[in-house]
Amino acid sequence: MTVTREPSSAAPRPGRHSAVRSLLRLWPYVRPVRGRLVVGALSAVVASCLGLLIPLTLKWIVDGPVAGRDPSGVWLGGLALLVLGVAEAGLFGVRRMIVAGPLARVEADMRAALYARLQRLPVSFHDRWPSGQLLSRATTDLMLLRIFLSFPLTFLLVNGVTIVVGCVILLQQRWTLGLVLLAPVVPMVVLCSVFEERYARTARKAQDQIGDLTTVVEESVLGIRVIKGFGRHRGQERAFRALSWRLRETELRKAGLLGTLWALIVILPELAIGAALVLGVVEVGDGELSAGTLVAFLSTALALRWPVESIGFLLAITNESATATDRFFEVMDTAEASAGDAVATAPVLAGARVKDAGLRLEGVWFRYPDAPEDAPPVLCGVDLSVRPGETMALVGATGSGKTTLTALVPRLHEPTAGRIVLDGRDITGLSRERLRELVAVAFEEPTLFSASAAENVLMGAPDAGEERLLAALAVAQAEFVHELPQGRRTRLGEQGLSLSGGQRQRLALARAVIGEPRFLVLDDPLSALDVHTEALVEAALREVLATTTALVVAHRPSTVLLADRVALLSRGRIAAVGTHHELLHTHEEYASLMSGPAGPEGGDPR
Ligand SMILES: Nc1ncnc2c1ncn2[C@@H]1O[C@H](COP(=O)(O)OP(=O)(O)OP(=O)(O)O)[C@@H](O)[C@H]1O
Ligand SMILES: [Mg+2]
């Protein structure tokens, strides 16, 4: 067994387009700091071109004071060289100071935008995307983009300008020698474009594999209890090693590609410089060229070595950044949620009167977007009406779609067809905020966050005061929090795993009831409680249910008895509605669900 999902197959991937087009999409994030970036880039260009004045100063020293044996002239030349060097270093330093801060902000802004988007994307998106893929986009990819903006983006420009200016100087010094030096340009351009293509593909693969690896690590850390409990650490280790081995191979291929490019980029100019040196020495020997010009020529050529050589690395990082940008926008481009979201003015349905109050599902169909084509819909035409103030229990075999149905009410998923009406208003016409105010939910798996116990409960109603907090804790029988080391200010561990299952469930219940919502949707909220606690919670819950309209998923007869009526969900439809006792005696499927195959006799617990 491995808990590993098929590597990243779930994350949809559009075709690749050119690196430049990808990178241009960063503009909205870079725009606020464009001034600083331009100033930074200009100071780097000036610094780099100042460096090119050094060979010309050398030429002046060799042909002037040195040839004329004038020591004071040499001193003057030396001083000029020193000033040029200091100015070059200073300007590079200034650039760093100007751009470092703003670029850190760009990274933070992009990360915040990604996080905000992840919070808004529908549940179906999160069902589809492995968490590690999202995690690696928010961390490594964005870091890469900051590095790109601070270094390669500027230096591709700086080096480009430096190389052009350098070439002009070279050709001007001695155009024949200049042409010899420029000979490798054509093969190098061809090489770089071939390299770009291949490197981009490999880089994308590596980044996706990092995402897969992150998913495995994340799942195995969260699932450590299961893995240990089943003695699966070896299998998990093997799965991890296989993935990291694949990543290693991809990284090695990347390094290999880069190494080859690097070697060629270094060797070709080196050969050209050698050839120019030989030719130049011959020309000086023949008296056709001054020694100073040859010195200037060669030192310019040497000064251009770094700008040329670094282009390989810069292109590599640029490529990876283009991929990182694609990966970032794959998430950002996903449509947020279906239409109707922004409609804040809820149209009251024609004929909506008091009799329409309560919760109604009308012909609701639902199938999961990523379900296989031939799978039947989970819900096929659910009609259900919960009267105002009523508590309706929802009963059905496991896998019959109860959780799915409850998720439709707070719009975690959208019905494929049909509609859901709260107090006469279609929920698609309500703003998200309004809907969240109206409806509170407690899920099957009580999820807690690494915050204090009180903060976890207050998520249900951030403005609720002390009094309501205590009342909610009392209703949910969650008073155990007062006995925690720092009372209700005690921080719960990650996912609340420091609490027992029943304790987590009670906190989640407190979170649902603290907002005193009009509609309460509870998905089997008492499943993990012992009989004793369950009876206590039920007694308290009865009071809350008396004042709200509630839909409560129930597996056990004791929970069903909290409700006024019961609805039986079977084969995607509501098969029967009635009181517990009515259904026990009239509906065979219900009786068997409540009591097991033995028959209706054992069904009633009291
Ligand atoms: N995210 C999902 N994507 C695709 N199919 C899903 C998804 N979640 C649930 N299903 C499928 O939908 C069906 C109904 O699941 P649901 O969780 O609603 O059942 P349930 O009635 O709550 O079961 P239980 O009593 O065990 O909690 C199941 O067949 C399940 O396989
Ligand atoms: Mg369920």
XYZ file of C-alpha atoms and ligand atoms in Angstrom:
638
model
C 0.000 0.000 0.000
C 0.977 3.531 -0.525
C -1.092 6.514 0.367
C 0.352 8.197 -2.677
C -1.984 9.559 -5.287
C -1.205 9.312 -8.947
C 1.509 11.955 -9.295
C -0.081 15.308 -9.920
C -2.354 13.894 -12.601
C -5.163 15.655 -10.839
C -3.695 19.095 -11.309
C -4.880 20.247 -14.708
C -2.170 21.587 -16.930
C -2.688 23.761 -19.940
C -0.194 23.683 -22.808
C 3.000 25.686 -22.455
C 3.485 28.952 -24.180
C 6.526 31.139 -24.569
C 8.494 32.096 -21.494
C 8.191 35.792 -22.255
C 4.422 35.621 -22.505
C 4.236 33.793 -19.206
C 6.497 36.269 -17.462
C 4.611 39.282 -18.815
C 1.669 38.179 -16.709
C 3.637 39.175 -13.606
C 3.262 42.823 -14.608
C 0.272 43.640 -12.348
C 2.276 42.518 -9.328
C 5.482 44.256 -10.449
C 3.736 47.490 -11.466
C 3.720 49.046 -7.974
C 7.524 48.756 -7.748
C 8.286 49.503 -11.399
C 9.945 52.837 -10.580
C 12.427 51.301 -8.223
C 13.111 48.400 -10.556
C 13.872 50.780 -13.433
C 16.153 52.961 -11.295
C 17.863 49.820 -10.003
C 18.325 48.454 -13.518
C 19.654 51.786 -14.814
C 22.225 52.063 -12.030
C 23.333 48.516 -12.804
C 23.631 49.343 -16.531
C 25.683 52.450 -15.718
C 27.842 50.457 -13.278
C 28.468 47.754 -15.837
C 29.334 50.258 -18.586
C 31.680 52.094 -16.200
C 33.489 48.773 -15.968
C 34.021 48.927 -19.725
C 35.846 52.258 -19.344
C 38.589 50.458 -17.434
C 40.135 48.868 -20.574
C 40.066 52.249 -22.332
C 41.887 53.823 -19.360
C 44.430 51.000 -19.578
C 44.960 51.769 -23.243
C 45.575 55.403 -22.383
C 48.092 54.416 -19.658
C 49.979 51.992 -21.944
C 50.106 54.189 -25.024
C 50.584 57.479 -23.086
C 52.506 57.607 -19.765
C 54.043 54.114 -20.046
C 55.308 54.616 -23.591
C 56.411 58.162 -22.696
C 57.991 57.066 -19.344
C 55.944 59.533 -17.311
C 55.461 58.237 -13.696
C 53.017 60.972 -12.653
C 50.783 60.047 -15.624
C 50.762 56.409 -14.462
C 49.666 57.546 -11.003
C 46.908 59.611 -12.493
C 45.777 56.607 -14.578
C 45.848 54.399 -11.475
C 43.714 56.888 -9.595
C 41.197 56.968 -12.467
C 41.026 53.163 -12.401
C 40.404 53.242 -8.649
C 37.600 55.798 -8.987
C 35.976 53.746 -11.775
C 36.167 50.546 -9.700
C 34.712 52.180 -6.593
C 31.906 53.814 -8.597
C 31.029 50.487 -10.260
C 30.873 48.645 -6.924
C 28.945 51.497 -5.296
C 26.289 51.591 -7.998
C 25.733 47.818 -7.804
C 25.341 48.219 -4.035
C 22.823 51.039 -4.495
C 20.792 48.849 -6.854
C 20.528 46.130 -4.254
C 19.400 48.583 -1.617
C 16.773 50.049 -3.918
C 15.166 46.815 -5.098
C 15.501 44.292 -2.240
C 12.702 45.672 -0.064
C 10.087 46.246 -2.787
C 10.705 42.825 -4.312
C 10.187 41.123 -0.972
C 6.863 42.954 -0.936
C 5.986 41.706 -4.416
C 6.611 38.159 -3.222
C 4.483 38.708 -0.123
C 1.683 40.274 -2.204
C 1.650 37.380 -4.644
C 1.596 34.898 -1.808
C -1.266 36.745 -0.163
C -3.178 36.809 -3.466
C -2.648 33.077 -3.907
C -3.781 32.366 -0.368
C -6.851 34.540 -0.761
C -7.673 32.749 -4.002
C -7.278 29.350 -2.341
C -9.691 30.433 0.365
C -12.271 31.482 -2.205
C -12.029 28.606 -4.645
C -14.898 26.150 -4.418
C -14.609 22.922 -2.478
C -14.654 20.996 -5.757
C -11.331 22.649 -6.666
C -9.736 21.444 -3.442
C -11.206 17.981 -4.016
C -9.328 17.905 -7.282
C -5.963 19.439 -6.436
C -3.411 17.649 -4.260
C -2.487 19.915 -1.357
C 1.244 19.528 -1.938
C 0.884 21.025 -5.414
C -0.698 24.093 -3.864
C 1.870 24.223 -1.089
C 4.832 24.104 -3.464
C 3.295 26.868 -5.576
C 2.930 29.070 -2.521
C 6.503 28.466 -1.358
C 9.222 27.392 -3.818
C 7.611 28.857 -6.928
C 7.077 32.288 -5.418
C 10.580 32.353 -3.970
C 11.907 31.566 -7.425
C 9.918 34.458 -8.850
C 11.403 36.887 -6.333
C 14.898 35.701 -7.257
C 13.994 36.153 -10.912
C 12.752 39.686 -10.432
C 15.721 40.723 -8.357
C 18.462 39.105 -10.404
C 17.949 37.625 -13.892
C 15.380 40.203 -14.972
C 17.825 43.053 -14.342
C 20.934 41.250 -15.413
C 19.592 40.001 -18.709
C 19.155 43.680 -19.543
C 22.435 44.792 -17.958
C 24.434 42.039 -19.616
C 22.695 42.625 -22.935
C 23.562 46.329 -22.899
C 27.087 45.620 -21.661
C 27.680 43.102 -24.433
C 26.391 45.476 -27.122
C 28.441 48.429 -25.824
C 31.441 46.109 -25.411
C 31.105 44.884 -28.993
C 30.934 48.432 -30.304
C 34.130 49.255 -28.389
C 35.804 46.089 -29.706
C 34.859 46.796 -33.331
C 35.961 50.393 -32.942
C 39.360 49.387 -31.559
C 40.064 47.000 -34.408
C 37.200 45.735 -36.485
C 39.030 42.697 -37.907
C 39.834 41.376 -34.442
C 36.307 42.295 -33.330
C 34.776 40.105 -36.021
C 36.947 37.184 -34.930
C 35.586 37.622 -31.395
C 31.994 37.878 -32.589
C 32.188 34.716 -34.682
C 30.730 32.440 -31.952
C 27.601 34.608 -31.561
C 25.510 32.777 -34.174
C 26.144 29.219 -32.908
C 25.550 30.452 -29.351
C 22.139 31.941 -30.172
C 21.109 28.662 -31.844
C 22.363 26.702 -28.840
C 20.493 28.871 -26.373
C 17.180 28.499 -28.183
C 17.515 24.704 -28.374
C 18.440 24.701 -24.716
C 15.485 26.922 -23.760
C 13.016 24.465 -25.207
C 14.464 21.420 -23.485
C 15.235 23.069 -20.205
C 11.717 24.458 -19.885
C 10.192 21.002 -20.191
C 12.548 19.516 -17.625
C 12.089 22.430 -15.239
C 8.301 22.071 -15.347
C 8.647 18.382 -14.611
C 10.906 19.051 -11.635
C 8.545 21.648 -10.177
C 5.565 19.300 -10.501
C 7.551 16.525 -8.903
C 8.377 18.795 -5.977
C 4.617 19.307 -5.608
C 4.028 15.537 -5.602
C 6.747 15.066 -3.031
C 5.234 17.766 -0.837
C 1.876 15.996 -1.057
C 3.368 12.720 0.121
C 5.186 14.396 2.999
C 2.091 16.309 4.016
C -0.190 13.286 3.854
C 2.170 11.071 5.753
C 2.687 13.664 8.468
C -1.056 14.144 8.868
C -1.714 10.427 8.563
C 1.151 9.331 10.798
C -1.241 7.534 13.156
C -2.671 5.385 10.391
C 0.736 4.695 8.916
C 2.173 3.615 12.259
C -0.980 1.780 13.267
C -0.822 -0.371 10.165
C 2.952 -0.675 10.222
C 3.090 1.009 6.830
C 6.135 3.193 7.378
C 8.266 0.985 5.111
C 5.827 1.192 2.239
C 5.516 4.913 2.772
C 9.293 5.248 2.843
C 9.544 3.317 -0.395
C 6.948 5.497 -2.048
C 8.765 8.600 -0.870
C 12.114 7.295 -2.033
C 10.719 6.416 -5.457
C 9.334 9.914 -5.873
C 12.438 11.649 -4.615
C 14.528 9.440 -6.887
C 12.468 10.558 -9.847
C 12.943 14.172 -8.766
C 16.665 13.557 -8.424
C 16.821 12.230 -11.985
C 14.974 15.240 -13.304
C 17.253 17.587 -11.374
C 20.281 15.744 -12.728
C 18.956 16.111 -16.251
C 18.508 19.807 -15.590
C 22.066 20.040 -14.277
C 23.306 18.072 -17.289
C 21.600 20.416 -19.740
C 22.884 23.451 -17.910
C 26.378 21.945 -17.714
C 26.503 21.332 -21.473
C 25.300 24.828 -22.249
C 27.709 26.313 -19.753
C 30.657 24.400 -21.226
C 29.870 25.589 -24.754
C 29.227 29.151 -23.621
C 32.607 29.208 -21.883
C 34.649 27.371 -24.536
C 33.468 29.159 -27.687
C 34.342 32.721 -26.541
C 37.532 31.422 -24.962
C 38.623 30.014 -28.347
C 37.701 33.268 -30.044
C 39.743 35.278 -27.504
C 42.706 32.943 -28.085
C 42.469 33.421 -31.846
C 42.182 37.200 -31.463
C 45.212 37.241 -29.152
C 47.385 35.401 -31.692
C 46.236 37.656 -34.529
C 46.672 40.771 -32.409
C 50.222 39.866 -31.334
C 51.162 39.277 -34.987
C 49.696 42.680 -35.915
C 51.553 44.437 -33.067
C 54.749 42.672 -34.227
C 54.146 43.972 -37.746
C 53.641 47.426 -36.269
C 50.072 47.663 -37.570
C 48.590 47.922 -34.080
C 49.665 49.773 -30.939
C 50.375 47.711 -27.806
C 47.860 49.856 -25.874
C 45.091 49.054 -28.350
C 45.778 45.334 -28.020
C 45.709 45.618 -24.214
C 42.439 47.559 -24.366
C 40.989 45.102 -26.858
C 41.859 42.038 -24.842
C 40.813 43.462 -21.502
C 37.465 44.518 -22.994
C 37.036 40.993 -24.307
C 37.893 39.608 -20.870
C 35.502 42.058 -19.197
C 32.734 40.722 -21.444
C 33.417 37.156 -20.396
C 31.248 37.232 -17.281
C 28.228 38.880 -18.939
C 28.354 36.268 -21.699
C 28.964 33.287 -19.457
C 26.288 34.203 -16.952
C 23.655 34.274 -19.684
C 23.324 30.487 -19.464
C 22.373 30.664 -15.797
C 20.163 33.671 -16.295
C 18.259 31.913 -19.065
C 17.873 28.839 -16.887
C 16.418 30.800 -13.973
C 14.233 32.804 -16.366
C 12.857 29.580 -17.758
C 12.123 28.142 -14.368
C 10.469 31.408 -13.402
C 8.250 31.257 -16.473
C 7.193 27.793 -15.368
C 6.641 29.026 -11.819
C 4.504 31.839 -13.242
C 2.439 29.337 -15.227
C 1.956 27.246 -12.118
C 0.962 30.296 -10.090
C -1.613 31.406 -12.663
C -3.017 27.901 -13.080
C -4.465 28.434 -9.634
C -5.222 32.134 -10.037
C -7.033 31.564 -13.345
C -9.412 28.992 -11.910
C -12.879 30.474 -11.851
C -13.727 31.401 -8.310
C -17.263 30.151 -7.886
C -20.338 29.958 -9.987
C -22.446 32.922 -10.948
C -24.949 34.508 -8.645
C -22.302 35.115 -6.010
C -22.207 38.819 -6.220
C -25.940 39.209 -6.169
C -26.436 40.787 -2.800
C -30.010 41.806 -3.338
C -31.851 38.564 -2.894
C -34.852 38.475 -5.169
C -37.791 37.340 -3.123
C -39.517 34.650 -5.114
C -42.865 35.398 -6.557
C -45.542 34.459 -4.115
C -43.085 34.057 -1.253
C -45.129 34.283 1.881
C -44.831 33.072 5.403
C -45.841 29.600 4.307
C -42.626 29.531 2.304
C -40.504 29.969 5.404
C -38.245 27.122 6.385
C -35.798 25.096 4.319
C -36.870 23.558 1.030
C -35.063 21.465 -1.532
C -36.854 21.359 -4.850
C -35.918 18.720 -7.408
C -32.253 18.824 -6.445
C -29.888 16.810 -8.604
C -26.216 16.543 -7.870
C -23.204 14.779 -9.279
C -19.596 15.452 -8.336
C -17.809 17.270 -11.157
C -14.946 14.788 -11.107
C -17.102 11.665 -10.811
C -16.674 9.127 -13.649
C -18.923 9.690 -16.662
C -20.970 6.538 -16.192
C -21.519 6.941 -12.442
C -25.107 7.766 -11.495
C -25.702 11.137 -9.824
C -25.485 11.108 -6.020
C -28.802 12.954 -5.733
C -31.491 12.581 -8.382
C -34.462 14.766 -7.699
C -34.514 15.384 -3.964
C -37.651 17.136 -2.714
C -37.607 17.966 0.959
C -39.310 20.583 3.050
C -38.355 21.453 6.607
C -40.942 23.677 8.280
C -39.824 26.717 10.250
C -38.696 25.727 13.718
C -38.807 22.090 12.824
C -35.949 19.621 13.250
C -35.688 17.140 10.417
C -33.482 14.088 10.736
C -31.872 12.801 7.557
C -31.333 9.063 7.559
C -29.835 6.841 4.895
C -27.410 4.016 4.310
C -23.743 4.878 4.300
C -22.765 6.414 0.970
C -26.365 7.351 0.181
C -25.448 11.046 -0.144
C -26.373 12.575 3.217
C -23.132 14.500 3.629
C -23.372 15.591 0.011
C -26.875 16.916 0.573
C -25.889 18.869 3.677
C -22.962 20.418 1.792
C -25.373 21.907 -0.743
C -27.155 24.092 1.818
C -24.132 26.293 2.726
C -23.206 26.128 -1.008
C -19.996 24.199 -0.560
C -21.116 22.529 -3.782
C -23.690 23.739 -6.296
C -26.628 21.532 -7.244
C -26.476 20.232 -10.822
C -30.182 21.003 -11.151
C -33.015 22.124 -8.922
C -32.839 24.703 -6.191
C -32.615 25.200 -2.472
C -34.838 27.788 -0.827
C -34.377 29.384 2.604
C -37.372 31.327 3.901
C -38.669 31.716 0.378
C -35.363 32.871 -1.117
C -33.292 30.867 -3.541
C -29.861 30.507 -1.907
C -28.138 31.397 -5.175
C -29.672 34.856 -4.760
C -28.165 35.380 -1.316
C -24.722 36.845 -0.808
C -22.201 34.471 0.723
C -22.077 36.580 3.886
C -25.829 36.518 4.311
C -25.962 32.786 3.676
C -23.242 32.152 6.273
C -25.194 34.224 8.780
C -28.335 32.238 8.147
C -26.849 28.764 8.104
C -24.398 27.175 10.534
C -22.878 23.758 9.939
C -21.113 21.067 11.910
C -19.430 18.487 9.730
C -18.973 14.767 10.089
C -15.268 15.213 10.712
C -14.883 17.997 13.258
C -12.009 20.115 11.994
C -10.248 22.348 14.477
C -7.417 24.772 13.861
C -4.212 25.376 15.759
C -5.670 28.250 17.734
C -7.112 28.439 21.230
C -10.242 26.471 22.116
C -12.175 29.727 22.422
C -10.959 31.009 19.027
C -12.058 27.757 17.424
C -15.568 28.154 18.781
C -15.697 31.883 18.011
C -15.107 31.128 14.325
C -18.839 30.510 14.303
C -19.556 34.099 15.403
C -16.476 36.332 15.719
C -18.391 39.103 17.474
C -20.012 36.918 20.102
C -19.146 37.934 23.625
C -17.996 35.963 26.618
C -21.525 35.128 27.631
C -22.524 33.503 24.367
C -19.245 31.625 24.264
C -19.962 30.085 27.657
C -23.533 29.305 26.652
C -22.401 27.575 23.444
C -19.824 25.553 25.362
C -22.559 24.539 27.793
C -24.962 23.467 25.041
C -22.294 21.336 23.410
C -21.280 19.915 26.798
C -17.808 21.193 25.974
C -17.098 22.454 29.446
C -14.055 20.225 29.556
C -12.171 23.187 28.025
C -12.223 24.914 31.406
C -10.111 22.063 32.747
C -7.432 22.411 30.056
C -4.083 23.833 31.316
C -4.903 27.432 30.311
C -8.662 27.013 30.280
C -10.367 28.012 27.067
C -7.295 30.034 26.062
C -5.376 26.769 25.673
C -3.979 26.396 22.189
C -5.113 23.211 20.518
C -2.468 21.299 18.598
C -2.547 21.105 14.814
C -6.062 20.030 13.732
C -6.992 19.746 17.396
C -5.343 16.340 17.500
C -4.471 16.861 21.151
C -8.177 16.367 21.949
C -10.233 13.194 21.899
C -12.651 12.581 19.029
C -15.633 13.317 21.228
C -14.056 16.499 22.557
C -13.397 17.731 19.042
C -16.966 16.961 18.055
C -18.334 18.943 20.971
C -16.176 21.967 20.154
C -17.340 21.791 16.535
C -20.911 21.680 17.771
C -20.317 24.695 19.996
C -18.933 26.477 16.927
C -22.128 25.693 15.021
C -24.543 26.879 17.697
C -22.722 29.975 18.973
C -24.000 32.142 16.098
C -27.615 31.343 16.994
C -28.284 30.724 13.309
C -31.765 30.493 11.802
C -30.810 27.262 10.075
C -28.632 24.600 11.586
C -27.178 21.779 9.500
C -25.533 19.053 11.547
C -23.868 16.055 9.929
C -24.022 13.258 12.475
C -22.780 15.531 15.263
C -22.898 13.068 18.129
C -21.356 9.958 16.595
C -18.196 9.963 18.705
C -19.787 10.495 22.117
C -20.310 7.902 24.813
C -23.928 7.174 25.717
C -23.667 9.319 28.801
C -22.282 12.438 27.170
C -24.566 11.923 24.204
C -27.593 12.073 26.499
C -26.266 15.296 28.069
C -25.536 16.917 24.690
C -28.921 15.842 23.387
C -30.694 17.388 26.329
C -28.926 20.706 25.765
C -29.226 20.488 21.984
C -32.956 19.985 22.286
C -33.212 23.552 23.603
C -31.203 24.965 20.690
C -33.152 22.944 18.148
C -36.400 24.287 19.568
C -35.464 27.769 18.353
C -33.987 26.945 14.934
C -34.875 25.152 11.754
C -32.546 22.199 11.584
C -31.462 19.393 9.315
C -29.626 16.732 11.292
C -27.966 13.728 9.697
C -28.410 10.778 12.022
C -27.252 7.204 12.098
C -28.448 6.255 15.548
C -32.013 6.063 16.783
C -31.089 8.206 19.781
C -30.094 11.099 17.493
C -33.168 10.585 15.333
C -35.342 11.063 18.379
C -34.120 14.665 18.620
C -36.037 15.396 15.441
C -39.705 16.118 14.855
C -39.717 14.214 11.594
C -37.382 11.945 9.691
C -36.554 11.847 5.988
C -35.127 8.710 4.475
C -32.619 9.203 1.682
C -32.388 6.226 -0.619
C -31.079 5.884 -4.172
C -30.663 9.611 -4.516
C -34.230 10.486 -3.532
C -36.237 11.085 -0.406
C -38.001 7.736 -0.137
C -40.168 8.562 2.873
C -40.879 11.324 5.392
C -42.602 10.848 8.735
C -42.023 10.503 12.435
C -39.581 7.933 13.684
C -42.330 5.660 14.948
C -44.423 5.923 11.803
C -41.506 5.005 9.591
C -40.365 2.226 11.887
C -43.663 0.501 11.394
C -44.412 1.381 7.803
C -41.079 1.429 6.045
C -39.021 -1.684 5.861
C -35.782 -0.079 4.677
C -35.965 2.469 7.482
C -36.627 -0.172 10.082
C -33.710 -2.241 8.903
C -31.411 0.826 8.892
C -32.341 1.698 12.454
C -32.191 -1.756 13.896
C -30.084 -3.874 11.630
C -31.467 -6.778 9.604
C -33.176 -8.307 12.672
C -36.400 -6.391 12.124
C -38.305 -3.475 13.596
C -38.565 -4.901 17.107
C -35.032 -3.960 18.192
C -35.236 -0.592 16.414
C -36.617 1.555 19.166
C -34.033 2.094 21.825
C -36.338 3.367 24.509
N -15.540 14.706 -3.382
C -16.178 13.693 -3.972
N -15.971 13.431 -5.277
C -16.602 12.408 -5.896
N -17.471 11.597 -5.291
C -17.739 11.794 -3.994
C -17.093 12.852 -3.261
N -17.538 12.806 -1.993
C -18.426 11.783 -1.925
N -18.534 11.180 -3.121
C -19.435 10.052 -3.434
O -20.757 10.459 -3.198
C -21.505 9.438 -2.600
C -22.211 9.953 -1.363
O -21.266 10.296 -0.384
P -21.677 10.973 1.001
O -20.427 11.328 1.721
O -22.631 12.061 0.733
O -22.420 9.768 1.741
P -23.045 9.747 3.206
O -24.468 9.419 3.031
O -22.713 10.974 3.944
O -22.301 8.510 3.847
P -21.911 8.273 5.391
O -23.148 7.818 6.066
O -20.915 7.180 5.308
O -21.377 9.535 5.950
C -20.551 8.297 -2.312
O -20.796 7.296 -3.274
C -19.184 8.889 -2.507
O -18.353 7.949 -3.103
Mg -21.620 11.342 5.567
